[in-house]
Coordinates of C-alpha atoms in Angstrom, one line a residue:
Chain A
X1 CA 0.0 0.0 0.0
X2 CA 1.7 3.7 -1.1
X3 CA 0.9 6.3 1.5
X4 CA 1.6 9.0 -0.8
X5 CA 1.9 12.6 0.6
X6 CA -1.0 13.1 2.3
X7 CA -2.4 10.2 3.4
X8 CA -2.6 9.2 6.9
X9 CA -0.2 6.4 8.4
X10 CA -1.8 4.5 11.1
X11 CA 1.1 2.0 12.6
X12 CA -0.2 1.2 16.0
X13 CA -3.5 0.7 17.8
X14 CA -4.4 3.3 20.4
X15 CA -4.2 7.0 20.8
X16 CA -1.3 8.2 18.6
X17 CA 2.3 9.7 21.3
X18 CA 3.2 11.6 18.4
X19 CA 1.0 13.0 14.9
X20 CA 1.9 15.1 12.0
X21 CA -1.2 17.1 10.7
X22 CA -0.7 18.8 7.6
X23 CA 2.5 19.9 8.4
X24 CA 4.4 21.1 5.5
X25 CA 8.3 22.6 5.7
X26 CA 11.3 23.6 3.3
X27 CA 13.8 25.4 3.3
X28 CA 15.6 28.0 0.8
X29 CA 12.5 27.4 -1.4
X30 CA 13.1 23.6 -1.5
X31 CA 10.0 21.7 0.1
X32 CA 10.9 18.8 2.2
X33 CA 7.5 18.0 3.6
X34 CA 3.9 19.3 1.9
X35 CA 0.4 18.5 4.3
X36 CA 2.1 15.3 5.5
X37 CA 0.1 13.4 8.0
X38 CA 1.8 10.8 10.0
X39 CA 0.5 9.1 13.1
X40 CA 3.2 7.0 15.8
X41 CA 1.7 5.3 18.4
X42 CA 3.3 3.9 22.1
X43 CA 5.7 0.7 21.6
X44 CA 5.6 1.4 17.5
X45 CA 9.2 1.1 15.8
X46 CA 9.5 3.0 12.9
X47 CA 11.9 2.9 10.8
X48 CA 12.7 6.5 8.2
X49 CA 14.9 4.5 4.9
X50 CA 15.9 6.6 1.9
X51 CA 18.3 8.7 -0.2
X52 CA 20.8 10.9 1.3
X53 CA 18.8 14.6 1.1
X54 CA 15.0 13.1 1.3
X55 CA 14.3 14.6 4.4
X56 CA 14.3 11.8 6.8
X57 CA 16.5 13.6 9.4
X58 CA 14.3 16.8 8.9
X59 CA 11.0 14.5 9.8
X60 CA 12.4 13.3 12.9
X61 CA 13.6 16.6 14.0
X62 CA 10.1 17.7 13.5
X63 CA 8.4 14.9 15.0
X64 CA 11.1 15.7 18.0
X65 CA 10.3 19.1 18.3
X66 CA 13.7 21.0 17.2
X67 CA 11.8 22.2 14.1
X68 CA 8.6 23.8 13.4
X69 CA 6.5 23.5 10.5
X70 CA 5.6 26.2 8.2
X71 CA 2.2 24.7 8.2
X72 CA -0.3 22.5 10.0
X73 CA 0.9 20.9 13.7
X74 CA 3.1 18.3 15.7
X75 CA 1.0 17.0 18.0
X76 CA 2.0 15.4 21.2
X77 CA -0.3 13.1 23.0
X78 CA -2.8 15.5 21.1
X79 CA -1.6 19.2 22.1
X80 CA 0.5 21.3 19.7
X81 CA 4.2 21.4 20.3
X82 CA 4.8 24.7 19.6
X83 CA 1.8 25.9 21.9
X84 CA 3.1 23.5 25.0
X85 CA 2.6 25.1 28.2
X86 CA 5.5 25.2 30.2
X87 CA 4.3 21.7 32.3
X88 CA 3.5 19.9 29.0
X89 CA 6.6 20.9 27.6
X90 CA 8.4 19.9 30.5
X91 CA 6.9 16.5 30.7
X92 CA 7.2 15.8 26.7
X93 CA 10.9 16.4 27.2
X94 CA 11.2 14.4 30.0
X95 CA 10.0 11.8 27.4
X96 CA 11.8 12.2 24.8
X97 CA 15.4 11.2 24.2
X98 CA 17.3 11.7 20.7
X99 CA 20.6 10.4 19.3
X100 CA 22.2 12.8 16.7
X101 CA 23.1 11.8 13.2
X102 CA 26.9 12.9 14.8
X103 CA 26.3 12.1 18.5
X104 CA 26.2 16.0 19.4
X105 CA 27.9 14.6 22.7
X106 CA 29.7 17.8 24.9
X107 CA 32.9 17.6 24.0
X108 CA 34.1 19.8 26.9
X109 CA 32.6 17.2 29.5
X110 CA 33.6 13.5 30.3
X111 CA 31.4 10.5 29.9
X112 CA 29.7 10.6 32.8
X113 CA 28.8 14.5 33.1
X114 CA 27.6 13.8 29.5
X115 CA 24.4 12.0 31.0
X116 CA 24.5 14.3 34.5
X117 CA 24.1 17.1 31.6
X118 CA 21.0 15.8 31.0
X119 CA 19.1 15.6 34.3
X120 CA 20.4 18.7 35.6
X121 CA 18.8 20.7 32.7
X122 CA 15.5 18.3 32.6
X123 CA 14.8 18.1 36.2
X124 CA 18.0 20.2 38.3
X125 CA 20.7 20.0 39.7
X126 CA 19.7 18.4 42.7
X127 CA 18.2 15.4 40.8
X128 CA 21.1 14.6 39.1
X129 CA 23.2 14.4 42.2
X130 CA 20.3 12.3 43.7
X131 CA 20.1 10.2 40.6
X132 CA 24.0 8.8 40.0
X133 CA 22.7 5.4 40.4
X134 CA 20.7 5.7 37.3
X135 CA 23.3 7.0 35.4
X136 CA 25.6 4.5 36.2
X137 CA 23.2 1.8 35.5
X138 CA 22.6 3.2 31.8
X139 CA 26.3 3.6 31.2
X140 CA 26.3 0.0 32.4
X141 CA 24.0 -0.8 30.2
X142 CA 25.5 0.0 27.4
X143 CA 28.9 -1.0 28.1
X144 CA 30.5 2.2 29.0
X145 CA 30.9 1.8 32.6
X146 CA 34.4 1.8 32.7
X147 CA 35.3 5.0 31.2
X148 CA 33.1 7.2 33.4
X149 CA 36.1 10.2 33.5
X150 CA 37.5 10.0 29.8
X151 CA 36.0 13.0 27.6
X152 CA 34.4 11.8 24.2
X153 CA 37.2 12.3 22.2
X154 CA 39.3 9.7 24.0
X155 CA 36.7 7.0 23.6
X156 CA 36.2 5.3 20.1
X157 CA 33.8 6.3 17.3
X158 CA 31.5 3.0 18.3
X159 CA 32.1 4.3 22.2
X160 CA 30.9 7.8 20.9
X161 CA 27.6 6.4 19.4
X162 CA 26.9 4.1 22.6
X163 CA 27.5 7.0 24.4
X164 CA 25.2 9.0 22.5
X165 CA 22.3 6.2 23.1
X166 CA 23.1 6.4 26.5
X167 CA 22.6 9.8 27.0
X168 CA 19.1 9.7 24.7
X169 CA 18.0 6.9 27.5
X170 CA 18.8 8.3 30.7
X171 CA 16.1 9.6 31.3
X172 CA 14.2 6.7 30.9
X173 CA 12.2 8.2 27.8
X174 CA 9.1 6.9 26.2
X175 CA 9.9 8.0 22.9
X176 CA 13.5 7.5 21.6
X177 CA 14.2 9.5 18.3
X178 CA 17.7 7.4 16.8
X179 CA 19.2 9.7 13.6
X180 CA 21.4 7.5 11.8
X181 CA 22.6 5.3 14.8
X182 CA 25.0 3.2 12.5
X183 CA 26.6 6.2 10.2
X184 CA 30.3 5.8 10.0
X185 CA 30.2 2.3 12.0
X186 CA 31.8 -1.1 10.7
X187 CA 29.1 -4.0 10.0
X188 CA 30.2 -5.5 13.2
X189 CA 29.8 -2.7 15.1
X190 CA 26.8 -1.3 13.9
X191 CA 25.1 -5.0 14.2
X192 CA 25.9 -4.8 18.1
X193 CA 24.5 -1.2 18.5
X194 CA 21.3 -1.9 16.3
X195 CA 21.0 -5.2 19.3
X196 CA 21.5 -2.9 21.9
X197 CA 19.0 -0.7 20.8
X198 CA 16.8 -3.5 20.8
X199 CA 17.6 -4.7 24.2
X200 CA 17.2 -1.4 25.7
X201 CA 13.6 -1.3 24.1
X202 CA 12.8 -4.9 25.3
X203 CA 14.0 -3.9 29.0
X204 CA 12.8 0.1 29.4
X205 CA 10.1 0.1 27.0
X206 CA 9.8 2.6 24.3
X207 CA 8.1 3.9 21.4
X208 CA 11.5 4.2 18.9
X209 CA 11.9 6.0 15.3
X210 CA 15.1 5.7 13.9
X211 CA 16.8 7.2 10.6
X212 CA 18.7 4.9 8.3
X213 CA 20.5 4.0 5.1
X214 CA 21.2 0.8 6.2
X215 CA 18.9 -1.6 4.9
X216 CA 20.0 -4.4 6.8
X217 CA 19.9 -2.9 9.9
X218 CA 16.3 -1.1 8.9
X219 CA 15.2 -4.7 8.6
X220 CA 16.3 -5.5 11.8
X221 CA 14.4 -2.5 14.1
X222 CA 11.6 -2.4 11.9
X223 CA 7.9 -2.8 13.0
X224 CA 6.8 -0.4 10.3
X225 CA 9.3 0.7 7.6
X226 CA 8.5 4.4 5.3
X227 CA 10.9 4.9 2.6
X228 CA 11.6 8.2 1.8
X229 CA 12.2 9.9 -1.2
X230 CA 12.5 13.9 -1.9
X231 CA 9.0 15.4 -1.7
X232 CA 7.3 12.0 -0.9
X233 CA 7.2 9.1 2.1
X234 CA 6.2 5.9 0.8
X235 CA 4.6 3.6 3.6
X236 CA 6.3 -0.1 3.1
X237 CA 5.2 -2.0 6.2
X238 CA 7.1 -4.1 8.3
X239 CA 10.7 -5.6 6.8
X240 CA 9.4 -8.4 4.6
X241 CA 6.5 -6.3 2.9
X242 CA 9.0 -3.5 2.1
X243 CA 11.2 -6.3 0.6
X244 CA 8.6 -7.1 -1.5
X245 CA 7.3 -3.4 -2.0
X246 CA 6.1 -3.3 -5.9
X247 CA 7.5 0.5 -6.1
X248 CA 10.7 0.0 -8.7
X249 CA 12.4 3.3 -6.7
X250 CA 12.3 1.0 -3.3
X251 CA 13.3 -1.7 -4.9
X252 CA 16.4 0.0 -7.0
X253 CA 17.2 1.6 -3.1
X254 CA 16.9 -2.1 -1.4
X255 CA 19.4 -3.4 -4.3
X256 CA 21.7 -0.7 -4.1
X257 CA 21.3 -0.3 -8.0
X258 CA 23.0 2.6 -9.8
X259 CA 20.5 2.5 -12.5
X260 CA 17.0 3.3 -12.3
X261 CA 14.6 5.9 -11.2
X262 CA 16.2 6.9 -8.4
X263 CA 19.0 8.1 -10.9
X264 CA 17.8 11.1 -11.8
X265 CA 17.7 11.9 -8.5
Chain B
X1 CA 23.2 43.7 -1.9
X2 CA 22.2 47.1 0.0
X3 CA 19.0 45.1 1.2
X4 CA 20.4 41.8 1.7
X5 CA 23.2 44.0 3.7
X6 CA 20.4 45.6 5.7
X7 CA 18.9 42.4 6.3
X8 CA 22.0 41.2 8.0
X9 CA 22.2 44.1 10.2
X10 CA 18.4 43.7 10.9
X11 CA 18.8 39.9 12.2
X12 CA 22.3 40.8 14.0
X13 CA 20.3 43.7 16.0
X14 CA 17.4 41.2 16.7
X15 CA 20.0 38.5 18.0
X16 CA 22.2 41.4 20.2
X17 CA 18.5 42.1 21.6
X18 CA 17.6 38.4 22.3
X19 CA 20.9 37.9 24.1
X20 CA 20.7 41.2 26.3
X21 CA 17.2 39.9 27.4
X22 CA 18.5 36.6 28.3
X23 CA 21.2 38.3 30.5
X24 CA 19.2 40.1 32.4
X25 CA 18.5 36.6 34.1
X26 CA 22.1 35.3 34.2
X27 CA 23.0 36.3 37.6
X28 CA 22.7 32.5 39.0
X29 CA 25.1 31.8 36.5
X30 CA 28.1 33.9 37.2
X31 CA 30.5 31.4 38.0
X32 CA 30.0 30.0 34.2
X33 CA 30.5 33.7 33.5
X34 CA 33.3 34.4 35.6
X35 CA 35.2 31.1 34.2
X36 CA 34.8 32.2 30.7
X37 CA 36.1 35.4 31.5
X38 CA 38.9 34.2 33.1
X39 CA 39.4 32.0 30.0
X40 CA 39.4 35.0 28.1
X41 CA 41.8 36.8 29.9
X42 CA 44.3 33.8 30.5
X43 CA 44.3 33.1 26.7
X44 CA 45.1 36.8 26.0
X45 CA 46.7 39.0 28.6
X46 CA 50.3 38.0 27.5
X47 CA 49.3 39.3 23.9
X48 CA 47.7 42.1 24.6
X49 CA 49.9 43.9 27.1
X50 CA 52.6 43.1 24.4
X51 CA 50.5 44.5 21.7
X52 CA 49.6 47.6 24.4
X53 CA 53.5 48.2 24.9
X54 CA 54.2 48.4 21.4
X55 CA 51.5 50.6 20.3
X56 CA 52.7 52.9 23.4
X57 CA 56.3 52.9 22.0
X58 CA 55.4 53.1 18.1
X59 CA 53.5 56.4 19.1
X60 CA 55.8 57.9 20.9
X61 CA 58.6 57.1 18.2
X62 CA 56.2 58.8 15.5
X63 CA 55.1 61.4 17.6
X64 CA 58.7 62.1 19.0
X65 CA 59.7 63.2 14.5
X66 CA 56.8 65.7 14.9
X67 CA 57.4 67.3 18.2
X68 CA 60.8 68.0 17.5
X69 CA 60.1 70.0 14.4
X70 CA 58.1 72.6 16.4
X71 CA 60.7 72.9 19.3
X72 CA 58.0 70.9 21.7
X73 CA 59.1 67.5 22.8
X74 CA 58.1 68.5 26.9
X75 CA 54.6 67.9 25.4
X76 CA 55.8 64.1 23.4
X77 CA 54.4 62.7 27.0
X78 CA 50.6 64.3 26.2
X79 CA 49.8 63.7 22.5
X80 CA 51.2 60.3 22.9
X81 CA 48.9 59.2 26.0
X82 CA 46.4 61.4 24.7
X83 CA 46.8 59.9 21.2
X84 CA 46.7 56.7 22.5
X85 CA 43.9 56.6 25.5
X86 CA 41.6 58.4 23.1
X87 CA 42.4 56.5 20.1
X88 CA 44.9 54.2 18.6
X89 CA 44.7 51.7 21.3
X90 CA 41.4 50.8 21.9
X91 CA 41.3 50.3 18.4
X92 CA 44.7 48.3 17.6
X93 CA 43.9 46.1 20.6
X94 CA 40.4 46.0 19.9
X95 CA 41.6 44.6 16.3
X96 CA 43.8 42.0 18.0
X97 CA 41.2 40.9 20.3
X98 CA 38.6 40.2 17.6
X99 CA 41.5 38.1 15.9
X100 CA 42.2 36.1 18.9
X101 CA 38.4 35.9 21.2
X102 CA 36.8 36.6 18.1
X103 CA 38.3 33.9 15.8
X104 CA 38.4 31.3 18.7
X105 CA 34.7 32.0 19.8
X106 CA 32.5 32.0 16.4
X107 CA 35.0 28.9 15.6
X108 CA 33.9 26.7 19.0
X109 CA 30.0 28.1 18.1
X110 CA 30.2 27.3 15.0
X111 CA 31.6 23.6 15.6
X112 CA 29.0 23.4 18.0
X113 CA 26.4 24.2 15.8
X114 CA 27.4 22.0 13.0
X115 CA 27.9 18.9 15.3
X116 CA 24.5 19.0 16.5
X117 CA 25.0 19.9 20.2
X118 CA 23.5 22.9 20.3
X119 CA 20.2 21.1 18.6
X120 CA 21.3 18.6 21.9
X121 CA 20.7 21.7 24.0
X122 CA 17.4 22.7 22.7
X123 CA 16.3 19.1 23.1
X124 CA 16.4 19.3 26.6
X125 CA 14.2 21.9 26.4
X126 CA 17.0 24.4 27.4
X127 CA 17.8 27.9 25.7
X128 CA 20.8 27.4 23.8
X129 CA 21.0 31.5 23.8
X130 CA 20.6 31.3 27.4
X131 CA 22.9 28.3 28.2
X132 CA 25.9 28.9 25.0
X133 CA 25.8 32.3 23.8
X134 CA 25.6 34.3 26.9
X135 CA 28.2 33.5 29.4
X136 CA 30.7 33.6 26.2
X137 CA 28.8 36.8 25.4
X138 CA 29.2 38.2 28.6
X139 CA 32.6 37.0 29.2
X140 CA 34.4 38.3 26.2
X141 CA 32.4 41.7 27.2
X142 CA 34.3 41.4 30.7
X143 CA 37.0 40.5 29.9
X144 CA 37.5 42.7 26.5
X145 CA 37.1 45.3 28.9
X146 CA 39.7 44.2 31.3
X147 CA 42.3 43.1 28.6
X148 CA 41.6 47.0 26.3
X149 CA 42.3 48.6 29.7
X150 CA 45.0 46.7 31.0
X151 CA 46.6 46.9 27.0
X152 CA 46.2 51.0 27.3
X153 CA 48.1 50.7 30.5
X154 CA 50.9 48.9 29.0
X155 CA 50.7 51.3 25.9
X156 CA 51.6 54.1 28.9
X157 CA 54.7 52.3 29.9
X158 CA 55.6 51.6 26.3
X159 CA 55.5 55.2 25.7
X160 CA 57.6 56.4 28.9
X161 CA 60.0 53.8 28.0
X162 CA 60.5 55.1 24.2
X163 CA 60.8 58.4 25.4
X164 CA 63.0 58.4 27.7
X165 CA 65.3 56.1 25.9
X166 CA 65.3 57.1 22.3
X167 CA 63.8 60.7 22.7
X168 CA 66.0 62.0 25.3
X169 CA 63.2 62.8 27.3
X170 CA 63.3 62.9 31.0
X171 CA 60.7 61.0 32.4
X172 CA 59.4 63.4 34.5
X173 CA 58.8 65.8 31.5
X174 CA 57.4 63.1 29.8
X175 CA 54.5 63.0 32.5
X176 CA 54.7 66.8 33.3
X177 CA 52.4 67.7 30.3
X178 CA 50.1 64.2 30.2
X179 CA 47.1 66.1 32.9
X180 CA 47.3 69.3 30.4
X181 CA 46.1 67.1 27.4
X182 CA 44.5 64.2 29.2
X183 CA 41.6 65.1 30.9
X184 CA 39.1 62.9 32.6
X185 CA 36.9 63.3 29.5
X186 CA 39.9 61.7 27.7
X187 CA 40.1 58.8 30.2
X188 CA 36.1 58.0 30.0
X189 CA 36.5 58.6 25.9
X190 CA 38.9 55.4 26.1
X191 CA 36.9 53.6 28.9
X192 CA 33.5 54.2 26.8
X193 CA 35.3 52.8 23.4
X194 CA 36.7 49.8 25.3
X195 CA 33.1 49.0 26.4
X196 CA 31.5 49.7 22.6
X197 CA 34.6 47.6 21.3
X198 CA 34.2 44.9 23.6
X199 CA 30.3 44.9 22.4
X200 CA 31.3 45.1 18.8
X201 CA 33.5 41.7 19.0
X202 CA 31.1 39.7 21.2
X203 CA 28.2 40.3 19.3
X204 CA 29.2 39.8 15.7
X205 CA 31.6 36.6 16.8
X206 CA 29.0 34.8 19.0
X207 CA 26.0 35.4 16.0
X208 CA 28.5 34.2 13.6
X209 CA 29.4 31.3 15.3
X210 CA 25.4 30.9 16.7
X211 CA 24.5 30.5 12.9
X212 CA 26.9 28.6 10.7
X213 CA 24.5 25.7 8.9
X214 CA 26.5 23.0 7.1
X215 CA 29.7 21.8 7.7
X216 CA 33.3 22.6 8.3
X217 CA 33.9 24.8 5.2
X218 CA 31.0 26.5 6.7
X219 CA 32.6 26.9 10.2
X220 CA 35.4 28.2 8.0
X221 CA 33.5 30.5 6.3
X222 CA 31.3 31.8 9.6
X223 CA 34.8 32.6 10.7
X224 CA 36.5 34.4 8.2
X225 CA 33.0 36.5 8.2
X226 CA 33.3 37.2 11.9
X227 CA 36.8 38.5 11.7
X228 CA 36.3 40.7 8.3
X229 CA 32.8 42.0 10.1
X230 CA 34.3 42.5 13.4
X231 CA 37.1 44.8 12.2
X232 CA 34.5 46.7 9.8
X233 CA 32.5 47.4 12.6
X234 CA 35.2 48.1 15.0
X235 CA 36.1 50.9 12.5
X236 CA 32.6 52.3 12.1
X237 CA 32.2 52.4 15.8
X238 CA 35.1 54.2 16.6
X239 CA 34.0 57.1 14.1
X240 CA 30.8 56.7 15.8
X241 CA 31.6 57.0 19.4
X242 CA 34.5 59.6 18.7
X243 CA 31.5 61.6 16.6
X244 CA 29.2 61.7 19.7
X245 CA 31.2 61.5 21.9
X246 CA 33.4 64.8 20.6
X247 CA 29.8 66.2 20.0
X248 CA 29.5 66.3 23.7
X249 CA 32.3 67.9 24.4
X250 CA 31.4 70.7 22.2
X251 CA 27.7 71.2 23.2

């Protein structure tokens, strides 16, 4: 089934955590979303697949908040974003955790006052003192335990990214926004961080949307797959129907093909 | 380009008055403050009381050719300070400020910017203007101030020294004549441009740095802009402030 600009995308069963409405957005004159409706609902997976330059990093940042649309509304849990009272907005961010496409860790702080970063400006600075424990069980969890006083850029590129998850998590969110979680990783260590994510999800519980161009690893987190290409989101379903998606531009993207469609691109 | 220029100066005036609003509220974070002033000031001080001393002595050699023509080197000690307070060093260290702050500052924004952690900022539902821009705003004001003033100082000496080795001049002539020339007006005409200067090179570095968008040619690019703009400004701002401020005198 296409879910061609538009159309509404239902991927879950009860009230959606997260819906687009009409939203369109561009920039310098190039549109990147036009009346786009999108619906994500708790404990969905969703996974953004597409060319470099579609827009799929721009739909998550929208969907996260950092950008506002030129037109129609983000809703969360069915109020506006960008009309959040100061409570709402509170509690939405104390919800939401996001890995950046390049980690976006602080480079001027060490592993562990990366995370105590985070609770001090959520909930203060008296939380995060009270709260150590949980950040050393999610540096735990992710393997980064023992490196608590190195600063980022002593720690590997695949310690970076880990680092980066573990800072999206601390706060225990409900929704988990992942921008390219595997760019710049080998296969081996991009397979172990795609697992982790996984685990994490299993263990806390989350509603998760995660940017790729690894298809591989899209199949893997998938529940719901939306392939995107410039000006358009094509809904594919879960990993097996997007393998088997009848579009010739997913196809030609799943293959890696050089000719094609997508070529004039 | 004359719109698109006035553009630029419309969104730099909107940002100057977005970050003055958010200081207004940055009293609980002085110590962040303080540190970057220090910072500032560490990074700096060496250059700038060498820079200070020089442009002391350079005036004074200059001034010292001129003087003697007229039979009047008792008065080398006035002109120079007077020259020099009022004048040429605010400006020269202002200039070698904006290289050093100025070029460091709009290149750690800027790399900030392009590697996501200001968007990291604002996804924790903080004010990136309120947590980045203003204690680095506020402590290159500070400590611009500090490091002008302290330079000027250092021009003083430069000046004494010059004289009284290369002109011949006794030292005490050399300061006989400086409260003739220099009067307190003279004194708060430097103090005032330090504090316009200081304004000058925080603003335009820290909105230059704020919005780079790309990549590292980018940051590149944000830079070189901050440094051209800065001394530009710094140029037009010294006509400006001498202009009203000479105006007041005259009134």
């Amino acid at each position: 089934m296409v879910g061609l600009k538009g159309e509404i995308m239902d991927v879950g069963k009860d009230a959606p955590i997260i819906e687009l409405k009409s939203t369109s957005l561009g920039f310098d004159g190039h549109e990147v979303l036009k009346d786009f409706d999108l619906k994500l609902f708790e404990g969905d997976s969703l996974v953004l697949v597409g060319p470099s330059g579609s827009g799929k990093s721009t739909l998550l940042k929208l969907m996260a908040g950092l950008l506002k649309p030129q037109s129609g509304a983000v809703l969360y849990r069915g109020h506006d974003l960008s009309t959040l009272s100061k409570k709402l907005r509170e509690e939405h961010l104390a919800e939401v955790g996001m890995l950046f496409q390049q980690n976006a860790l602080f480079d001027s702080m060490t592993v562990f006052e990366n995370l105590r970063f985070v609770i001090e400006e959520v909930e203060g600075i008296q939380q995060a003192l009270d709260r150590k424990d949980d950040i050393l069980e999610t540096l735990e969890a992710v393997g980064l335990d023992h490196v608590l006083d190195h600063f980022p850029s002593e720690i590997s590129g695949g310690m970076q990214k880990r680092l980066g998850i573990a800072r999206a998590l601390v706060l225990k969110p409900r929704l988990v926004f992942y921008d390219d979680p595997t760019a710049g990783l080998d296969p081996i260590t991009s397979r172990k961080i795609v697992s982790m994510i996984l685990e994490l999800q299993k263990k806390w519980g989350a509603t998760i949307v995660t940017v790729t161009n690894d298809m591989m690893r899209a199949y893997q987190l998938a529940g719901r797959c939306m392939v995107c290409f410039p000006g358009e989101f094509l809904k594919t379903g879960s990993a097996e129907d997007t393998k088997a998606f009848a579009d010739p531009r997913v196809q030609q993207f799943i293959r890696g093909d050089v000719n094609g469609p997508l070529e004039a691109l | 380009m004359i719109v698109r220029s006035l553009n630029g100066l419309g969104d730099l005036l909107m940002y100057l008055g977005t970050v003055l609003r958010s200081a207004l509220g940055s009293w609980r974070r002085r110590e962040e403050i303080f540190d970057k002033s220090l910072l500032v000031i560490q990074q700096s001080l060496a250059t700038t009381v060498f820079a200070g001393f020089f442009v002391g002595a350079i005036m004074t050699l200059q001034f010292t050719l001129q003087v003697q023509m007229f039979s009047a080197l008792s008065y080398l000690g006035a002109l120079v300070t007077s020259a020099t307070v009022r004048e040429v060093g605010p400006l020269l260290i202002a200039f070698l400020l904006s290289g050093k702050i100025g070029a460091f500052t709009s290149a750690e924004l800027g790399t900030m910017k392009v590697s996501e952690q200001i968007d990291a900022i604002r996804c924790l539902g903080s004010d990136p203007i309120r947590e980045v821009i203003v204690p680095r705003f506020l402590g290159i004001i500070i400590a611009s101030f500090f490091l002008l003033s302290f330079g000027l100082l250092f021009s003083f000496f430069g000046g004494l020294l010059m004289a009284t080795t290369f002109s011949g001049l006794p030292w005490e002539q050399y300061l006989s004549q400086i409260p003739r020339v220099v009067s307190g007006f003279s004194i708060l005409s430097g103090v005032v441009k330090c504090f316009v200067f200081s304004l000058v090179i925080a603003t335009i570095c820290t909105y230059r740095g704020y919005t780079v968008f790309g990549g590292a040619k980018e940051v590149g690019d944000g830079v070189v802009q901050a440094a051209t703009q800065t001394m530009i400004a710094l140029v037009v701002a010294d006509w400006f402030t001498t202009f009203i401020l000479e105006g007041l005198i005259n009134v």
